[in-house]
PDB file of C-alpha atoms in Angstrom:
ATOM      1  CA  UNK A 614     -28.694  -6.028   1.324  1.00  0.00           C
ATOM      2  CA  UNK A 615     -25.209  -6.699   0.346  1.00  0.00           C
ATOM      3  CA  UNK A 616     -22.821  -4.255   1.155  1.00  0.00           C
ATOM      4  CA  UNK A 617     -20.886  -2.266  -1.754  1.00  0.00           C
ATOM      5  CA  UNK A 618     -17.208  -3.497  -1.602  1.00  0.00           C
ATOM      6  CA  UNK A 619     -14.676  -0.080  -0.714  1.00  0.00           C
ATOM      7  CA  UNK A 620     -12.722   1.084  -3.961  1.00  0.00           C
ATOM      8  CA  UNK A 621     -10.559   3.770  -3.660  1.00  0.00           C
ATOM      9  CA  UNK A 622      -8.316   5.754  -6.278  1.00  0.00           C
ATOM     10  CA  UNK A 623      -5.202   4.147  -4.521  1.00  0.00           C
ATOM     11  CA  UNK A 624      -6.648   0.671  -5.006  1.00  0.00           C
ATOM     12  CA  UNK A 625      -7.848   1.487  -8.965  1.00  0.00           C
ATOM     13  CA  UNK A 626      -4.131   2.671  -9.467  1.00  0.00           C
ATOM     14  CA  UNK A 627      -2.586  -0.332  -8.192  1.00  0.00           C
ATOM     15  CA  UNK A 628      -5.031  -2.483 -10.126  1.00  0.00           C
ATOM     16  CA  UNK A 629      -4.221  -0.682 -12.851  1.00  0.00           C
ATOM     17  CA  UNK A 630      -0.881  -1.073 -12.393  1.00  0.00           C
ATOM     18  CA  UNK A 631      -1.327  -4.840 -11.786  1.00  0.00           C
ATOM     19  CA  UNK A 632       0.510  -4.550  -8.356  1.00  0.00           C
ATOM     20  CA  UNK A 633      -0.399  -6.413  -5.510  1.00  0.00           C
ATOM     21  CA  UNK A 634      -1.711  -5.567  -2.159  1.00  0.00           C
ATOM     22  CA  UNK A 635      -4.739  -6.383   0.710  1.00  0.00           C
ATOM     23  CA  UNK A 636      -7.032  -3.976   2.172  1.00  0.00           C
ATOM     24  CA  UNK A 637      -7.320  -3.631   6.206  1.00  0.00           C
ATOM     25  CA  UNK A 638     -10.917  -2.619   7.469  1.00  0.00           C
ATOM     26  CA  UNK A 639     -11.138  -1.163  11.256  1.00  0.00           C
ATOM     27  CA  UNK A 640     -13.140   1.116  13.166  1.00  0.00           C
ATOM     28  CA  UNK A 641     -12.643   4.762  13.051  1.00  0.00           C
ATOM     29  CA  UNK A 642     -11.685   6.432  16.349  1.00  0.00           C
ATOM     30  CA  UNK A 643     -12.282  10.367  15.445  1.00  0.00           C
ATOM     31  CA  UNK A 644     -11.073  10.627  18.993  1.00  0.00           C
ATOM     32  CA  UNK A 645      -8.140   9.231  18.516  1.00  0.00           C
ATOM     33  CA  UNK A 646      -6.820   9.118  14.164  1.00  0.00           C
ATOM     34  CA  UNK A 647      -2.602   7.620  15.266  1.00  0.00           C
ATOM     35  CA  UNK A 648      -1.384   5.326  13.309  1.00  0.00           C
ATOM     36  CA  UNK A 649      -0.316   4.067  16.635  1.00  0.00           C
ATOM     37  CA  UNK A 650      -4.011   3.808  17.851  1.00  0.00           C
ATOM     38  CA  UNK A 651      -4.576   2.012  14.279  1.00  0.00           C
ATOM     39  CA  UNK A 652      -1.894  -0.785  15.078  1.00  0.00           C
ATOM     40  CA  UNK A 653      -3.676  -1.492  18.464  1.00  0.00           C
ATOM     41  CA  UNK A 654      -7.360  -0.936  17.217  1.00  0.00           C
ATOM     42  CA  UNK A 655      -5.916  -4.073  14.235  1.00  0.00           C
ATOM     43  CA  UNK A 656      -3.768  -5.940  16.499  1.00  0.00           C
ATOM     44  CA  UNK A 657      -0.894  -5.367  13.883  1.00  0.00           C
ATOM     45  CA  UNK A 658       2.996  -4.799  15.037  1.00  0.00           C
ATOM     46  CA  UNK A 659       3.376  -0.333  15.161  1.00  0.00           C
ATOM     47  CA  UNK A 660       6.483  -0.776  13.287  1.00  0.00           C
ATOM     48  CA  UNK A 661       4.321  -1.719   9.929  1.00  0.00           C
ATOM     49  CA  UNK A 662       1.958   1.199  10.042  1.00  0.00           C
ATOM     50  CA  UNK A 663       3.306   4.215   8.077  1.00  0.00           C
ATOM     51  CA  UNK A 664       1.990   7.627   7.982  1.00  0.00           C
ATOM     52  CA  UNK A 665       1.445   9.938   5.077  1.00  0.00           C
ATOM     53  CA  UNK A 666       2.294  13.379   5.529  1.00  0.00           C
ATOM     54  CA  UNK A 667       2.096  15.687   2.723  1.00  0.00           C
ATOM     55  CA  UNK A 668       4.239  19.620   2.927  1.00  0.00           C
ATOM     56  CA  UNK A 669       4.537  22.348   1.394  1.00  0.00           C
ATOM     57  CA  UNK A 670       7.745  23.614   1.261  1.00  0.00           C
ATOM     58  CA  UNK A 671       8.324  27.513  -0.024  1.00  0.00           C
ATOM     59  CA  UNK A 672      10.064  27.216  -3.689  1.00  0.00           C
ATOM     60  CA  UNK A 673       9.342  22.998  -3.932  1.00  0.00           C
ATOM     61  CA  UNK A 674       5.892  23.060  -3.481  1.00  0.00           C
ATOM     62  CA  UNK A 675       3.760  19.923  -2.490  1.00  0.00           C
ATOM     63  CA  UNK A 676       5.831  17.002  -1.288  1.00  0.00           C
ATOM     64  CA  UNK A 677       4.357  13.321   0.498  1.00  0.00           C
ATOM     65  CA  UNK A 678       6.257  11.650   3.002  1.00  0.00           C
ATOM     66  CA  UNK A 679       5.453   8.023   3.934  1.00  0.00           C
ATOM     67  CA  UNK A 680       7.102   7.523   7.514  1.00  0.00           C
ATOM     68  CA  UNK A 681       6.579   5.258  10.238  1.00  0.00           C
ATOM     69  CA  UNK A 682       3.280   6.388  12.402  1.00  0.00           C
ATOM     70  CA  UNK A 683       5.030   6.659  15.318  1.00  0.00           C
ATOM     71  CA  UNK A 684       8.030   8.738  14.494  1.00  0.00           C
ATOM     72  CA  UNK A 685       7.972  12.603  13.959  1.00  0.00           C
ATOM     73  CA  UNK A 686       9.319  14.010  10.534  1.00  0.00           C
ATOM     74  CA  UNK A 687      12.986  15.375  10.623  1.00  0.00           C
ATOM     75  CA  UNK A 688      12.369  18.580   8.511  1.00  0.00           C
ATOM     76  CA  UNK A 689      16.022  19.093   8.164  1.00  0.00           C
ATOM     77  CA  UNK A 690      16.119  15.244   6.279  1.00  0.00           C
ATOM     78  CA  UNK A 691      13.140  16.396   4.338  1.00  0.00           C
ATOM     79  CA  UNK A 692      14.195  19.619   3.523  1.00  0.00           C
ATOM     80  CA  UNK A 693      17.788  18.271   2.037  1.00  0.00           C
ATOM     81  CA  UNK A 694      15.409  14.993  -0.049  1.00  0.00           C
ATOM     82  CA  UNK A 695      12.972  17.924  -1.145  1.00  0.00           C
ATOM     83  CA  UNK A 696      15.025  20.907  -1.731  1.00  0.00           C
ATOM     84  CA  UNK A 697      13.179  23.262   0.762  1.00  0.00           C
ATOM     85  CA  UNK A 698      10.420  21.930   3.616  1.00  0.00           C
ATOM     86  CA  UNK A 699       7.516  24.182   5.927  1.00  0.00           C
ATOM     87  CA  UNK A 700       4.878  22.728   7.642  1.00  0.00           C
ATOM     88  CA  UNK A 701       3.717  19.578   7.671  1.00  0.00           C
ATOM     89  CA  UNK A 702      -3.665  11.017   2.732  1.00  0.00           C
ATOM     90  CA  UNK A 703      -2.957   7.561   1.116  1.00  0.00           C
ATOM     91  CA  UNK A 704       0.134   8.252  -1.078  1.00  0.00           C
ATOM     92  CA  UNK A 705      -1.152   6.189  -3.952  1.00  0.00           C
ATOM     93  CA  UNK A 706      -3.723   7.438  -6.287  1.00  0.00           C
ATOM     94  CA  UNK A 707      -3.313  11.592  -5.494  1.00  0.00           C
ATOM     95  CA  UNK A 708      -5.367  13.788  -7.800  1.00  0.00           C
ATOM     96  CA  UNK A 709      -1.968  15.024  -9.153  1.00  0.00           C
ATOM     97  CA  UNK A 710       1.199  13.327  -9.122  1.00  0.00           C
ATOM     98  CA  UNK A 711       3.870  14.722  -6.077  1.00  0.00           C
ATOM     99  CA  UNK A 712       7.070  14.142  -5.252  1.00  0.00           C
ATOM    100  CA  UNK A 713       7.126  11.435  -2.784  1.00  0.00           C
ATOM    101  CA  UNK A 714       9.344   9.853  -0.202  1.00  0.00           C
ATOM    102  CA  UNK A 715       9.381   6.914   2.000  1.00  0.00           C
ATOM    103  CA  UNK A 716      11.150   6.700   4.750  1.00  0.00           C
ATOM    104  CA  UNK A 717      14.104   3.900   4.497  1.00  0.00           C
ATOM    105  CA  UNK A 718      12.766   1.530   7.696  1.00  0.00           C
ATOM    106  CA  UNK A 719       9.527   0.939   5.849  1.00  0.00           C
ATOM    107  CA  UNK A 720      11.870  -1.780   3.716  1.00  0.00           C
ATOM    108  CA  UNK A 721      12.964  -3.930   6.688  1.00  0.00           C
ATOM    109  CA  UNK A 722       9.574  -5.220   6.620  1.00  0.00           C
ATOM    110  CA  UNK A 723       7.769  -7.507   3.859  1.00  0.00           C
ATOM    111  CA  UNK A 724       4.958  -5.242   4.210  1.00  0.00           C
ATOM    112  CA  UNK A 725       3.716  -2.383   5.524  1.00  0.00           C
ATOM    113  CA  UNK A 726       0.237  -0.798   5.847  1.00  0.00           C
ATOM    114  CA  UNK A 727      -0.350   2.838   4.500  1.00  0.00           C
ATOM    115  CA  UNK A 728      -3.322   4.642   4.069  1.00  0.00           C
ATOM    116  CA  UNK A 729      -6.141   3.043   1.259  1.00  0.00           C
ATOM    117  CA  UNK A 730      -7.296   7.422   1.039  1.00  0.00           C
ATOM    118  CA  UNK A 731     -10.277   6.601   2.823  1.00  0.00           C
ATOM    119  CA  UNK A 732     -10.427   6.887   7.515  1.00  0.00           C
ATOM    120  CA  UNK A 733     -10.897   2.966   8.389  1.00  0.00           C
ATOM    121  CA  UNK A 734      -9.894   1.637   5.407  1.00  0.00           C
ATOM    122  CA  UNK A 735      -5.413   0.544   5.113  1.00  0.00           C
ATOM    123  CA  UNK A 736      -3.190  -1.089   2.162  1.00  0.00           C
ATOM    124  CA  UNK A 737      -1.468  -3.835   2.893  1.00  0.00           C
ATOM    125  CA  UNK A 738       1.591  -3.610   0.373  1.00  0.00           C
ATOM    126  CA  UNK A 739       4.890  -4.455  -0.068  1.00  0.00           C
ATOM    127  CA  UNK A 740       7.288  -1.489   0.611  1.00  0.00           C
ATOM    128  CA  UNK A 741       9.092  -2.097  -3.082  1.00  0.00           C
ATOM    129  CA  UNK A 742       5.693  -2.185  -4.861  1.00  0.00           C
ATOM    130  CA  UNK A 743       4.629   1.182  -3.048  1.00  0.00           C
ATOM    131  CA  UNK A 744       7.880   2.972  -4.388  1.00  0.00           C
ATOM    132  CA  UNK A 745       7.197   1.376  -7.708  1.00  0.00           C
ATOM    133  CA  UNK A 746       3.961   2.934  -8.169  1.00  0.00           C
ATOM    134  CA  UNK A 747       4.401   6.288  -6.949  1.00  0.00           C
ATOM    135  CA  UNK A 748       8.270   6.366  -8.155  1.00  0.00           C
ATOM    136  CA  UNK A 749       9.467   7.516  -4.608  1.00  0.00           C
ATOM    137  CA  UNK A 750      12.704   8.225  -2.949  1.00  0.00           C
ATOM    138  CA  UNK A 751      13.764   6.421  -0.667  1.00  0.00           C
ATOM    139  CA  UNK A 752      15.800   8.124   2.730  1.00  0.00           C
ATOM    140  CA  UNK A 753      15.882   8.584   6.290  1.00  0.00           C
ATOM    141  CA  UNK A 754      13.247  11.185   7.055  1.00  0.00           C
ATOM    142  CA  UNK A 755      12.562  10.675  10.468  1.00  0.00           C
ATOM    143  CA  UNK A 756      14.029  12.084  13.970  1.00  0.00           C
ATOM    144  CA  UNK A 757      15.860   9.792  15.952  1.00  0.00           C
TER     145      UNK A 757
END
């Protein structure tokens, strides 16, 4: 029996959009869910393997945060991009439509892999097409 090819809502938006991108399958570790652990589970660089964090901050509400997996957010950056940050997903195809940032080193690379909104499953993607089709900022978010 032929298995049912993955579609998620971040892969129908981007079709929909008409913008490029590949998919990355690997195995789940629900031991360990790092991006960092991703990059050596798919023998990819860390450096391409972004995280999505989405916040709530107290008057701003829900913001996302694409950053690289194995950097910590700087709530002070994302408090002065956002207005107001507390607290700390694939950031394509959300059920509603947040603010979203990406973190500035994501566009030193041709690509980058981000989350396809489903454990084991990445988007390859080009870091200009990602802010195209969720209409992100882009800033230094990160500490360090």
């Amino acid at each position: 029996m032929k298995s049912k090819a993955i579609r998620t809502n971040a892969m129908r938006l981007l079709d929909t959009q008409k913008i490029k991108y590949e998919t990355a399958e690997y195995e789940v570790d629900e031991n360990d869910l790092s991006g960092v652990h991703l990059a050596e589970t798919a023998g990819v660089d860390v450096s391409v393997v972004y995280k999505t964090l989405v916040v709530r901050g107290e008057k701003t509400g829900i913001n996302v945060f694409v950053i690289p997996a194995a950097k910590e957010l700087d709530l002070k950056r994302c408090a002065a991009a956002a207005g107001d940050i507390r607290g700390g997903c694939s950031p394509v195809g959300m059920k509603k439509k947040y603010p979203t940032f990406i973190d500035s080193s994501a566009f030193s690379h041709e690509r980058i892999y981000v989350s396809a909104g489903q454990r084991g499953v990445q988007l390859i993607i080009s870091p200009e097409d990602l802010k195209n089709a969720v209409f992100a900022a882009v800033g230094d978010y990160v500490r360090g």
